[in-house]
Coordinates of C-alpha atoms in Angstrom, one line a residue:
Chain P
M1 CA -30.1 25.8 -3.6
T2 CA -32.9 24.1 -5.5
T3 CA -36.2 25.8 -6.4
A4 CA -38.1 23.8 -3.6
E5 CA -35.6 25.1 -1.0
I6 CA -35.8 28.7 -2.4
L7 CA -39.6 28.6 -2.1
W8 CA -39.5 27.1 1.4
N9 CA -36.8 29.5 2.5
T10 CA -39.0 32.3 1.1
L11 CA -41.8 31.4 3.3
A12 CA -39.7 31.3 6.3
A13 CA -38.0 34.7 5.4
I14 CA -41.5 36.3 4.9
L15 CA -42.8 34.9 8.2
T16 CA -39.6 35.9 10.0
L17 CA -40.1 39.6 8.6
C18 CA -43.9 39.5 9.6
V19 CA -42.8 38.8 13.1
F20 CA -40.2 41.5 13.1
S21 CA -42.8 43.9 12.0
F22 CA -44.2 44.0 15.5
L23 CA -41.2 46.1 16.5
I24 CA -43.0 49.0 14.9
K25 CA -46.3 48.3 16.4
D26 CA -48.9 45.5 16.6
N27 CA -50.2 45.0 13.1
P28 CA -52.4 42.5 10.9
L29 CA -49.1 40.8 9.6
Y30 CA -48.0 39.9 13.1
K31 CA -51.5 38.9 14.1
F32 CA -51.8 36.6 11.0
T33 CA -48.1 35.0 11.8
E34 CA -49.2 34.6 15.5
R35 CA -52.5 32.7 14.6
L36 CA -50.8 30.7 11.8
V37 CA -48.1 29.5 14.2
A38 CA -50.8 28.5 17.0
G39 CA -52.7 26.4 14.4
V40 CA -49.6 24.8 13.0
A41 CA -48.3 23.9 16.6
A42 CA -51.7 22.5 17.6
G43 CA -51.9 20.4 14.4
Y44 CA -48.2 19.2 14.9
W45 CA -48.8 18.1 18.6
T46 CA -52.1 16.6 17.7
M47 CA -50.6 14.2 15.0
L48 CA -47.4 13.6 16.9
I49 CA -49.4 12.6 20.1
Y50 CA -52.0 10.6 17.9
H51 CA -49.2 8.5 16.2
T52 CA -47.1 7.9 19.3
N53 CA -49.3 7.9 22.7
F54 CA -52.9 7.4 21.4
T55 CA -51.9 4.7 18.9
D56 CA -49.7 2.8 21.3
K57 CA -51.6 3.2 24.6
V58 CA -55.2 3.3 23.2
I59 CA -55.6 1.6 20.1
L60 CA -53.0 -1.1 20.1
T61 CA -53.9 -1.8 24.0
M62 CA -57.6 -2.4 22.9
Q63 CA -56.5 -4.5 19.8
N64 CA -54.3 -6.5 22.1
R65 CA -57.2 -6.9 24.8
Q66 CA -55.2 -5.5 27.5
L67 CA -58.4 -4.7 29.5
A68 CA -56.8 -2.8 32.2
Y69 CA -56.6 0.1 29.9
I70 CA -60.4 0.3 29.8
I71 CA -60.4 2.1 33.1
P72 CA -58.3 5.0 32.0
I73 CA -59.9 5.2 28.7
L74 CA -63.3 5.4 30.4
L75 CA -62.0 8.0 32.7
G76 CA -60.5 9.9 29.8
L77 CA -63.9 9.8 28.2
A78 CA -65.5 11.2 31.2
M79 CA -63.4 14.4 30.7
W80 CA -65.7 15.2 27.9
T81 CA -68.7 15.6 30.3
R82 CA -67.2 19.1 31.0
F83 CA -69.2 20.3 28.1
S84 CA -72.5 19.2 29.9
K85 CA -74.1 21.6 32.4
N86 CA -75.7 18.7 34.3
Y87 CA -73.0 16.1 34.1
S88 CA -69.8 18.3 34.2
W89 CA -69.4 17.1 37.9
I90 CA -68.3 13.6 36.5
S91 CA -65.0 15.2 34.7
R92 CA -63.7 15.6 38.4
Y93 CA -63.3 11.9 38.6
P94 CA -60.6 11.7 36.0
I95 CA -59.2 14.9 37.1
A96 CA -59.0 13.6 40.8
F97 CA -57.3 10.3 39.4
Y98 CA -54.8 12.4 37.4
I99 CA -54.0 14.7 40.4
G100 CA -53.9 11.9 43.0
I101 CA -51.2 9.8 40.9
S102 CA -49.2 12.7 39.9
T103 CA -48.9 14.3 43.4
G104 CA -48.4 10.9 45.0
V105 CA -45.4 10.2 42.3
S106 CA -44.2 13.9 42.7
I107 CA -43.4 13.8 46.6
P108 CA -40.5 11.4 46.5
V109 CA -39.1 12.8 43.3
Y110 CA -39.2 16.4 44.5
M111 CA -37.7 15.2 47.8
Y112 CA -34.9 13.4 46.0
T113 CA -34.1 15.8 43.3
S114 CA -34.9 19.3 44.7
V115 CA -34.0 18.7 48.3
F116 CA -31.5 15.8 49.0
K117 CA -29.5 16.1 45.7
Q118 CA -29.1 19.8 46.1
I119 CA -28.1 19.5 50.0
S120 CA -25.6 16.5 49.2
A121 CA -24.1 18.8 46.3
T122 CA -23.6 21.7 48.6
M123 CA -22.3 19.8 51.7
V124 CA -19.0 18.7 50.3
P125 CA -15.9 18.2 52.5
F126 CA -14.0 21.5 53.3
D127 CA -10.4 22.5 52.9
L128 CA -8.3 25.4 52.7
T129 CA -7.8 25.5 48.8
Y130 CA -9.5 27.9 46.4
A131 CA -12.1 25.3 45.5
G132 CA -12.6 24.6 49.1
I133 CA -13.1 28.3 50.2
N134 CA -15.6 28.6 47.3
N135 CA -17.3 25.6 48.7
I136 CA -17.6 27.2 52.2
I137 CA -19.0 30.4 50.4
V138 CA -21.5 28.3 48.8
V139 CA -22.6 26.7 51.9
I140 CA -22.9 30.1 53.8
A141 CA -24.7 31.7 50.8
V142 CA -27.2 28.8 50.5
L143 CA -28.0 29.0 54.2
C144 CA -28.4 32.8 54.2
A145 CA -30.8 32.6 51.0
L146 CA -32.8 29.8 52.8
F147 CA -33.2 32.1 56.0
Y148 CA -34.4 34.9 53.7
F149 CA -37.3 32.7 52.6
F150 CA -38.3 31.9 56.2
F151 CA -41.1 34.5 56.9
S152 CA -42.3 33.1 60.2
K153 CA -39.9 35.3 62.1
E154 CA -39.3 39.0 61.6
H155 CA -36.0 39.7 59.8
T156 CA -34.4 41.9 62.5
G157 CA -31.1 41.7 64.5
T158 CA -28.8 38.8 63.7
F159 CA -31.6 37.1 61.7
G160 CA -32.0 40.3 59.6
V161 CA -28.2 40.4 58.8
I162 CA -28.4 36.8 57.7
S163 CA -31.2 37.2 55.4
K164 CA -29.7 40.4 54.2
I165 CA -26.9 38.5 53.0
G166 CA -29.4 35.9 51.6
I167 CA -31.2 38.6 49.5
Y168 CA -27.6 39.9 48.0
T169 CA -27.0 36.2 47.1
L170 CA -30.3 36.0 45.4
M171 CA -29.8 39.2 43.5
I172 CA -26.4 37.9 42.2
G173 CA -28.4 34.9 41.0
F174 CA -31.0 36.8 39.2
G175 CA -28.6 39.2 37.8
A176 CA -26.6 36.2 36.3
G177 CA -30.0 34.6 35.1
F178 CA -30.9 37.9 33.5
G179 CA -27.6 38.2 31.9
M180 CA -27.7 34.7 30.4
T181 CA -31.4 35.2 29.3
V182 CA -30.4 38.5 27.3
M183 CA -27.5 36.7 25.8
G184 CA -29.5 33.8 24.7
R185 CA -32.2 36.1 23.1
V186 CA -29.4 38.0 21.4
A187 CA -27.9 34.9 20.1
L188 CA -31.4 33.9 18.6
L189 CA -31.6 37.4 17.0
V190 CA -28.3 36.9 15.5
Q191 CA -29.3 33.7 14.1
R192 CA -32.4 35.0 12.4
V193 CA -30.5 37.9 10.9
I194 CA -27.8 35.5 9.8
F195 CA -30.8 33.4 8.2
L196 CA -32.1 36.4 6.3
K197 CA -28.6 37.4 5.1
D198 CA -27.9 33.9 3.7
Y199 CA -31.5 33.8 2.2
F200 CA -31.0 37.0 0.4
I201 CA -27.7 36.0 -0.9
A202 CA -28.9 32.5 -2.1
L203 CA -31.9 34.2 -3.8
K204 CA -29.5 36.8 -5.7
N205 CA -27.4 33.7 -6.7
Y206 CA -30.4 31.7 -7.8
F207 CA -31.7 34.3 -10.2
V208 CA -28.2 35.4 -11.4
A209 CA -27.3 31.7 -12.1
Chain D
M1 CA -70.9 12.0 45.3
K2 CA -70.0 15.0 43.4
K3 CA -67.2 16.4 45.5
Q4 CA -66.4 13.9 48.3
I5 CA -65.6 10.8 46.2
P6 CA -63.1 12.6 44.0
I7 CA -61.5 13.8 47.2
Y8 CA -61.2 10.2 48.4
F9 CA -60.0 9.2 44.9
V10 CA -57.0 11.7 45.2
L11 CA -56.4 10.6 48.8
I12 CA -56.3 6.9 48.1
S13 CA -54.2 7.1 44.7
G14 CA -51.8 9.8 46.1
I15 CA -51.0 7.5 49.3
V16 CA -50.8 4.4 47.3
M17 CA -48.3 5.9 44.8
L18 CA -46.4 7.5 47.7
I19 CA -46.1 4.1 49.5
Q20 CA -45.2 2.2 46.3
Y21 CA -41.9 4.4 46.0
F22 CA -40.8 2.9 49.4
V23 CA -41.7 -0.8 48.6
P24 CA -39.3 -2.1 46.2
S25 CA -41.1 -5.2 44.7
E26 CA -42.3 -6.5 41.4
E27 CA -46.0 -5.5 42.4
S28 CA -45.0 -1.9 43.1
E29 CA -43.1 -1.6 39.8
W30 CA -46.1 -3.0 38.0
L31 CA -48.5 -0.5 39.8
F32 CA -45.9 2.4 38.9
T33 CA -45.7 1.4 35.3
Y34 CA -49.5 1.0 35.0
A35 CA -50.5 4.1 36.9
N36 CA -48.0 6.2 34.7
D37 CA -49.6 4.6 31.5
W38 CA -53.1 5.2 32.8
V39 CA -52.2 9.0 33.6
I40 CA -50.9 9.4 30.2
V41 CA -54.1 7.9 28.5
V42 CA -56.2 10.3 30.7
G43 CA -53.9 13.0 29.7
I44 CA -54.5 12.2 25.8
F45 CA -58.3 12.5 26.1
A46 CA -57.7 15.8 28.2
L47 CA -55.6 17.0 25.2
A48 CA -58.2 16.1 22.7
L49 CA -60.7 18.1 24.8
G50 CA -58.4 21.0 24.8
I51 CA -58.0 20.8 20.9
W52 CA -61.8 20.4 20.6
S53 CA -62.3 23.6 22.7
L54 CA -59.8 25.5 20.7
L55 CA -61.6 24.4 17.5
R56 CA -65.0 25.2 18.8
T57 CA -64.0 28.7 19.7
E58 CA -62.1 29.3 16.4
F59 CA -65.2 28.2 14.3
K60 CA -67.4 30.5 16.4
K61 CA -65.2 33.4 15.5
L62 CA -65.6 32.6 11.9
K63 CA -69.0 34.1 12.1
N64 CA -67.6 37.4 13.2
P65 CA -66.3 39.4 10.2
K66 CA -63.7 41.2 12.3
E67 CA -62.0 37.9 13.6
A68 CA -62.9 35.5 10.7
F69 CA -59.5 36.0 8.8
Y70 CA -57.6 35.2 11.9
A71 CA -59.6 32.4 12.9
G72 CA -59.4 30.9 9.5
T73 CA -55.7 31.3 9.5
L74 CA -55.5 29.4 12.8
L75 CA -57.8 26.6 11.4
F76 CA -56.0 26.5 8.1
G77 CA -52.7 26.0 10.0
Y78 CA -54.3 23.3 12.1
F79 CA -55.9 21.3 9.5
I80 CA -53.1 21.5 7.0
M81 CA -50.7 19.9 9.7
V82 CA -53.4 17.2 10.4
F83 CA -53.9 16.3 6.8
T84 CA -50.3 16.4 6.1
G85 CA -49.5 14.0 9.1
L86 CA -52.4 11.3 8.8
K87 CA -49.8 8.6 8.2
R88 CA -47.1 7.8 10.7
E89 CA -44.3 7.9 8.2
W90 CA -45.3 11.3 7.0
L91 CA -43.9 12.6 10.2
E92 CA -40.4 11.8 9.0
A93 CA -38.1 14.3 7.4
G94 CA -38.6 14.9 3.7
H95 CA -42.5 15.0 3.9
L96 CA -44.6 17.9 3.6
H97 CA -45.6 17.9 7.1
M98 CA -42.0 18.1 8.4
D99 CA -41.3 20.9 5.7
L100 CA -44.2 22.8 7.1
F101 CA -42.8 22.3 10.6
N102 CA -39.4 23.3 9.6
N103 CA -40.3 26.5 7.6
I104 CA -43.2 27.8 9.6
L105 CA -43.1 26.7 13.2
I106 CA -39.4 26.8 13.8
P107 CA -38.6 30.1 12.1
I108 CA -41.7 31.8 13.8
Q109 CA -40.9 30.5 17.3
A110 CA -37.2 31.4 16.9
T111 CA -38.1 34.9 15.7
I112 CA -40.6 35.6 18.5
F113 CA -38.1 34.6 21.0
A114 CA -35.5 36.8 19.3
L115 CA -37.9 39.6 19.5
L116 CA -37.8 39.3 23.2
A117 CA -34.1 40.6 23.0
F118 CA -35.6 43.9 22.3
Y119 CA -38.1 43.9 24.8
V120 CA -36.0 42.6 27.6
A121 CA -33.3 45.4 26.7
S122 CA -36.0 48.0 27.0
A123 CA -37.3 46.5 30.4
A124 CA -33.8 46.4 31.7
Y125 CA -33.3 50.1 30.9
R126 CA -36.1 50.8 33.0
A127 CA -35.6 48.4 35.8
F128 CA -31.6 48.8 36.0
R129 CA -31.7 52.2 37.2
A130 CA -29.3 51.6 40.1
R131 CA -31.5 53.4 42.8
T132 CA -30.6 50.7 45.6
A133 CA -27.8 48.5 46.6
L134 CA -29.6 45.5 45.6
A135 CA -30.5 46.9 42.2
T136 CA -26.9 47.8 41.7
I137 CA -25.7 44.2 42.6
L138 CA -28.2 42.9 40.0
L139 CA -27.1 45.3 37.4
L140 CA -23.4 44.7 38.0
T141 CA -23.9 41.1 37.8
A142 CA -25.9 41.2 34.7
F143 CA -23.4 43.5 32.9
I144 CA -20.5 41.3 33.8
I145 CA -22.3 38.3 32.4
M146 CA -23.3 40.0 29.2
L147 CA -19.7 41.1 28.4
R148 CA -18.5 37.3 28.6
L149 CA -19.1 36.9 24.8
I150 CA -17.5 40.3 23.9
P151 CA -13.9 40.6 23.1
L152 CA -12.4 42.9 25.7
G153 CA -8.7 42.7 24.8
P154 CA -6.5 42.7 28.0
I155 CA -9.3 42.6 30.5
S156 CA -11.0 39.6 28.7
E157 CA -9.3 36.9 30.8
V158 CA -10.0 38.8 34.0
N159 CA -13.8 39.0 33.1
Q160 CA -13.8 35.4 32.1
T161 CA -12.6 34.5 35.5
A162 CA -15.1 36.7 37.3
V163 CA -18.0 35.3 35.2
G164 CA -16.7 31.8 36.1
W165 CA -16.6 32.5 39.7
I166 CA -20.0 34.3 39.7
L167 CA -21.7 31.4 37.9
A168 CA -20.0 28.6 40.0
V169 CA -20.3 30.3 43.5
P170 CA -22.9 33.0 44.4
N171 CA -25.1 32.1 41.4
M172 CA -24.9 28.3 42.2
A173 CA -25.8 29.1 45.8
A174 CA -28.9 31.2 44.8
K175 CA -30.1 28.6 42.4
R176 CA -29.7 25.9 45.0
A177 CA -31.5 27.9 47.7
I178 CA -34.4 28.5 45.1
T179 CA -34.4 24.9 44.1
I180 CA -34.6 23.7 47.7
G181 CA -37.4 26.2 48.4
V182 CA -39.3 25.3 45.4
G183 CA -38.9 21.6 46.2
L184 CA -40.2 22.1 49.7
G185 CA -43.0 24.2 48.5
A186 CA -44.0 21.6 46.0
I187 CA -44.1 18.8 48.5
A188 CA -46.1 21.0 50.8
T189 CA -48.5 21.5 47.9
C190 CA -48.7 18.0 47.2
I191 CA -49.5 16.9 50.7
K192 CA -52.0 19.6 51.0
I193 CA -53.8 18.3 47.7
I194 CA -53.7 14.6 48.9
L195 CA -55.2 15.5 52.2
G196 CA -58.0 17.5 50.5
I197 CA -56.9 21.0 52.0
E198 CA -56.2 22.2 48.5
R199 CA -59.2 21.6 46.4
T200 CA -59.1 24.4 43.6
Y201 CA -58.6 21.7 41.0
M202 CA -62.1 20.7 41.3
G203 CA -63.4 24.0 40.0
H204 CA -66.9 25.4 41.2
D205 CA -70.4 24.2 40.5

């Protein structure tokens, strides 16, 4: 490792240990790291968005005299009236515009991706093979879980039995999700520990060499 | 003027954007492209507002001796990233901006997420006491899934098969049901917003 790499890794290792210090209890080292990462992240996104979206969609459009972009720029500037007590109501116009466009675009997208696509992936042709039986189980489980979400009817009798199967299905889903999340976090932990181990070995080699 | 016009704004823009999806023409594509760009432009100014609000709060905290150090840390982190990223080419690998990103942001974020492993385990200990049939099912499923990456000798293959089945069948069914439910809920909320039934986004006077 070069001297520069050792220095950068030292910074990363110190910050990693500062975050791990939270395991003992909340302390100034953790608070320092927490605030530092908030500032660095805000600064990173500020410059990234400035150099990509702001430059392309505000500065360049104005330089190229694309006058249609004056409307969203004025609406965007109207957002800043939020700081004024008397004129903060003006900021509702850009918010309304943003919300209106976003909701209008979202309805068909949700309908296609979250409803139609899911239903068509569930309702595949049945047969009596291993995969086919699994498909039948998936269809029954999806229907039972959807029945569980139907709260306009009391969950008693046959409906209660169906919704009970639904909640068992959901619990298996939550359990699987939980297991996967834990494994993901543990994998990250292992990665950080390996980083620290590699860093200390590299540091020792650097000074020995 | 203060409340009615924004509601009409939402109604008209929402319905227009909904209709354009079902009208395949050059005009509707043009409208979709411009509307999306306009939303991005408005979003950029909203983001700037958020950054301004953050800086204003932190600068105020500088006056308080108890909070000054942490506020100063945040401002230092922010401005160092801004100054090191002033030119577009400085955002590429090999420049100070990206070195700071790779050696401050990435390790801290990864470690914070890694830290959650301990807290998730501690929460699981409390939540996973198999008191009911439902909790037992959740516990068993999570346990089988977590054993997936551990070498278990002769039962490894059985466990892999069980994990594969759980993920592909009941887990898939649960995720699909949740996705369909979330989708229908989101559509209902969008319709409520467009029709002016849901107005919380407007805030209060």
